[in-house]
């Protein structure tokens, strides 16, 4: 099991707990291995040419086979190079500030920007940087976009006052609940579970979103019986024992998209990403 995330983070932890639950349920031996870098592209490239016999899988995000694959054609990966198994959880991607800014809404932040305040906008991937650019363009302001590595770095930057606002994919939940942070907007198609009244990207004039999921994939050509066995085992583990508890706490619960629905999701994300790259040229 290739894990495309840095050791010790929430995604890495969830992958290792899922491996433990699958081992308990099936007796299969699963060996997690970190292959990080380039938003999961390094992991996907490593997996692509491995045997398609059920012995090689990877935990990545849908963005890896969407925006990151489309933006890096030299990597030579597309969704067609992989067999989707199951998503594990979705992002709760918010646009978040500290509460002591005095902003209680996205409109408050835009008013501050139009009043002359420089807004330092933290992101953790090229796709999110493009979305921040389009968001500023739609609202008639220029954000100072600061791209860092990982959601933890955005949280730390906003908390320390080095950034005024940033994209956070669920890591903000505890701070929002405590009143230290504010979800100013949802970066998704849907409202945030924690702050359902916050506007979505469509409400703010942007046709693209940060919708995404953690997802297990195997190399293309995986036999149907192996795909079914792996999918069922991995999906069951996302709601079982320590893995289920962790995913529920950190990501708001498991979301399992499988089979043809997952194939369609990965293909649509890749196509949409091509359009996003064109929009920011």
Coordinates of C-alpha atoms in Angstrom, one line a residue, residues 30 79 103 200 207 214 240:
X30 CA -0.5 -5.1 4.0
X79 CA -7.3 8.3 -14.8
X103 CA -14.7 39.2 9.9
X200 CA -20.2 28.3 -1.9
X207 CA -17.5 28.0 -11.6
X214 CA -9.2 10.5 -0.5
X240 CA -14.8 -0.1 11.4

